[in-house]
């Protein structure tokens, strides 16, 4: 059994080490802050614009998803009948199971073409928002469930309206956990490639998107293109460097979320 | 009461969202270019130089293949499409009236093999032999005078311009199947990377992507075999060649027209030759 | 809401294809957009193969590792092990793609002397690596959820550790492991970019069909490769959307199954 367990235990660690080992030669401040002065292959050495693009997309996606997630979760807690609750539960679990590329496909048709938003920050953010939505909703639900019923009952006994209960009692008590969920959603949004590949990104040529209708470059697609088409060692080392940065970024949000969880969960 | 509060929450969040986005929304003219990866180096370099004299313009260039260039110009999501092949009949029917097809460079499609294959003595093949490889009738380099090694036959995605030209000349029809293919690749870069990492590969690739590990073989019978050099293309000796086109909607704005004129100017065509293609002038 | 919208939309968009060719193209074995042949079988077979391979590799390894962590590892090691697993689960798939492309492929080519490393096996191995953390973390939860009293009872009855494992722990943890497997299946099936880089993308059923050392195509890699090129409203386009519909439908089936099994557990 140990024979079977060992690869499972060791290989992941090896993988992480390997990525960073490969990335070390290129990782430096210039790599992070440099921007592509050209637009072709091989001239892009810095990844600043990719970094910006990734973060912008993920942030926007979360901003778009938050109101919907909160709204849905609050509806679930306050209005939904048990039947509706079951249905909603099933729905969100299903939504979570649908491969992200399917959302990308829909985004390409509806947002990029039908709404004529083009390949843009906005299209990509909306698609990503749908991808992270179930995660946010489920997290919010769990959070709200943790609030003891006596709390709300005491609130309504004091004559507080439902709105006031939510604002005064629920939110202050659970904002830490909600933030945790948000950070996890950020991490998720940062690690998706398929849904934004056709809806939001170009290979290069954008440093700061000048409107929400302009395309962006992202770390994810940068790595993808370099991996697929890179043909000289320099490009591949850039890809490893970008990969390390992306992993660190995702891990950072994940760690922050964990930290908050500990703070809030005591 | 709850409803009002809920609506308030929603508006609050949406408002916050748009406030954050607001400053980002300031229109500058963007020219979006996408399509054939064969044209990518030309347009990328041209865009870079053009930006120096037109700092107010923003140009984005991305690949995806000729098929994507045509599809996206039809959808209207880009301003200039790149296509390394002529429009197909059906495309011409749909787009002929609204799109200008402007050649900006000439190129040969090389039949490229891995360095090891070239070194083993396979330096020229006839069209019939190449066709036999792609039809799956020849599967080992030994049959062609090389080492005893299976042939890694690289085909390209069906809508790629390079494949279109290759299939027209070698297989007889632009849409011919290639049952002998082992794997499918997309862009020139991807194919170059596969060939250079293998010791037994053959593929079709733009002339500009040849290097030490990706060698072109001469195409033709006996003494008539020619290499895909720029001279052979210019003199009409090498058959697997094409115009590299850009697709521009009729009635484009002055910014787009200006860039197109730049591409066809002396400076633009100098770029074409630096990155390894033949000028159309 | 969203889900109905997405499904309805996919169905609506792929309708022209169904209308024109009937539903038989699902089991057609030829995909040539140029000839209006849209057989789904090659990609379906490829998808199933990749997922099955991934599970065959990841399940025994993952569960074994979970047992090891839950039963044998000292507590303070367990925490850090789990932490690194969660970290691994968060590694973006495109990074695995890079890894597959530049580490796994050369390795396969030189070790197995293959014509090309771009094979179903490569896709399976890569997917196995990606779903390993999921399987491990969830299985570990399931094993640790088995009550301590049961373990002690087994011990008192003089049953050896091996037998305890097979007779007591695993049967009790099985529902949890099953849910983990279903979740992992869903993830593996829907994974796009990593698979696309290593699978070879050729629309052909392996010959013979169990030969996983051949290049193939999966539903996701087909969508990824061809999505940008099909012109909107064409049959090709409809066929790609149908691939999406298939994926979504299978995923929803899996998720329903997960929920029912989850409830049973």
mmCIF file with all atom_site columns, N, CA and C in Angstrom, chain C residues 1 7 10 34 71 126 138 151-152 163 178 227 250 256:
data_model
loop_
_atom_site.group_PDB
_atom_site.id
_atom_site.type_symbol
_atom_site.label_atom_id
_atom_site.label_alt_id
_atom_site.label_comp_id
_atom_site.label_asym_id
_atom_site.label_entity_id
_atom_site.label_seq_id
_atom_site.pdbx_PDB_ins_code
_atom_site.Cartn_x
_atom_site.Cartn_y
_atom_site.Cartn_z
_atom_site.occupancy
_atom_site.B_iso_or_equiv
_atom_site.pdbx_formal_charge
_atom_site.auth_seq_id
_atom_site.auth_comp_id
_atom_site.auth_asym_id
_atom_site.auth_atom_id
_atom_site.pdbx_PDB_model_num
ATOM 1  N N  . UNK C 1 1   ? -31.936 28.623 -12.899 1.00 0.00 ? 1   UNK C N  1
ATOM 2  C CA . UNK C 1 1   ? -32.093 29.796 -13.775 1.00 0.00 ? 1   UNK C CA 1
ATOM 3  C C  . UNK C 1 1   ? -31.028 29.841 -14.830 1.00 0.00 ? 1   UNK C C  1
ATOM 4  N N  . UNK C 1 7   ? -28.451 25.526 -20.851 1.00 0.00 ? 7   UNK C N  1
ATOM 5  C CA . UNK C 1 7   ? -28.836 24.309 -21.561 1.00 0.00 ? 7   UNK C CA 1
ATOM 6  C C  . UNK C 1 7   ? -29.747 24.617 -22.734 1.00 0.00 ? 7   UNK C C  1
ATOM 7  N N  . UNK C 1 10  ? -27.809 26.144 -25.491 1.00 0.00 ? 10  UNK C N  1
ATOM 8  C CA . UNK C 1 10  ? -26.974 25.191 -26.216 1.00 0.00 ? 10  UNK C CA 1
ATOM 9  C C  . UNK C 1 10  ? -27.817 24.342 -27.158 1.00 0.00 ? 10  UNK C C  1
ATOM 10 N N  . UNK C 1 34  ? -15.469 19.850 -43.099 1.00 0.00 ? 34  UNK C N  1
ATOM 11 C CA . UNK C 1 34  ? -15.537 20.234 -44.505 1.00 0.00 ? 34  UNK C CA 1
ATOM 12 C C  . UNK C 1 34  ? -16.564 19.415 -45.273 1.00 0.00 ? 34  UNK C C  1
ATOM 13 N N  . UNK C 1 71  ? -4.481  7.308  8.887   1.00 0.00 ? 71  UNK C N  1
ATOM 14 C CA . UNK C 1 71  ? -4.295  6.282  9.894   1.00 0.00 ? 71  UNK C CA 1
ATOM 15 C C  . UNK C 1 71  ? -2.874  6.212  10.444  1.00 0.00 ? 71  UNK C C  1
ATOM 16 N N  . UNK C 1 126 ? -1.783  13.154 -16.868 1.00 0.00 ? 126 UNK C N  1
ATOM 17 C CA . UNK C 1 126 ? -1.895  14.542 -16.453 1.00 0.00 ? 126 UNK C CA 1
ATOM 18 C C  . UNK C 1 126 ? -3.176  14.762 -15.650 1.00 0.00 ? 126 UNK C C  1
ATOM 19 N N  . UNK C 1 138 ? -10.796 14.316 -0.051  1.00 0.00 ? 138 UNK C N  1
ATOM 20 C CA . UNK C 1 138 ? -12.147 13.859 0.283   1.00 0.00 ? 138 UNK C CA 1
ATOM 21 C C  . UNK C 1 138 ? -12.133 12.451 0.887   1.00 0.00 ? 138 UNK C C  1
ATOM 22 N N  . UNK C 1 151 ? -12.831 1.462  15.379  1.00 0.00 ? 151 UNK C N  1
ATOM 23 C CA . UNK C 1 151 ? -11.449 0.997  15.269  1.00 0.00 ? 151 UNK C CA 1
ATOM 24 C C  . UNK C 1 151 ? -11.051 0.231  16.524  1.00 0.00 ? 151 UNK C C  1
ATOM 25 N N  . UNK C 1 152 ? -11.426 0.815  17.651  1.00 0.00 ? 152 UNK C N  1
ATOM 26 C CA . UNK C 1 152 ? -11.042 0.171  18.904  1.00 0.00 ? 152 UNK C CA 1
ATOM 27 C C  . UNK C 1 152 ? -11.743 -1.159 19.076  1.00 0.00 ? 152 UNK C C  1
ATOM 28 N N  . UNK C 1 163 ? -6.867  -6.372 8.148   1.00 0.00 ? 163 UNK C N  1
ATOM 29 C CA . UNK C 1 163 ? -8.266  -6.780 8.099   1.00 0.00 ? 163 UNK C CA 1
ATOM 30 C C  . UNK C 1 163 ? -9.168  -5.625 8.518   1.00 0.00 ? 163 UNK C C  1
ATOM 31 N N  . UNK C 1 178 ? -16.718 7.226  -2.953  1.00 0.00 ? 178 UNK C N  1
ATOM 32 C CA . UNK C 1 178 ? -17.480 7.208  -4.192  1.00 0.00 ? 178 UNK C CA 1
ATOM 33 C C  . UNK C 1 178 ? -17.821 8.622  -4.641  1.00 0.00 ? 178 UNK C C  1
ATOM 34 N N  . UNK C 1 227 ? -13.214 26.169 -31.717 1.00 0.00 ? 227 UNK C N  1
ATOM 35 C CA . UNK C 1 227 ? -14.236 27.142 -31.373 1.00 0.00 ? 227 UNK C CA 1
ATOM 36 C C  . UNK C 1 227 ? -14.068 28.466 -32.111 1.00 0.00 ? 227 UNK C C  1
ATOM 37 N N  . UNK C 1 250 ? -23.585 15.447 -19.509 1.00 0.00 ? 250 UNK C N  1
ATOM 38 C CA . UNK C 1 250 ? -22.907 14.413 -18.742 1.00 0.00 ? 250 UNK C CA 1
ATOM 39 C C  . UNK C 1 250 ? -22.545 14.948 -17.360 1.00 0.00 ? 250 UNK C C  1
ATOM 40 N N  . UNK C 1 256 ? -25.862 15.082 -10.395 1.00 0.00 ? 256 UNK C N  1
ATOM 41 C CA . UNK C 1 256 ? -27.073 14.541 -9.771  1.00 0.00 ? 256 UNK C CA 1
ATOM 42 C C  . UNK C 1 256 ? -26.747 13.266 -9.012  1.00 0.00 ? 256 UNK C C  1
#
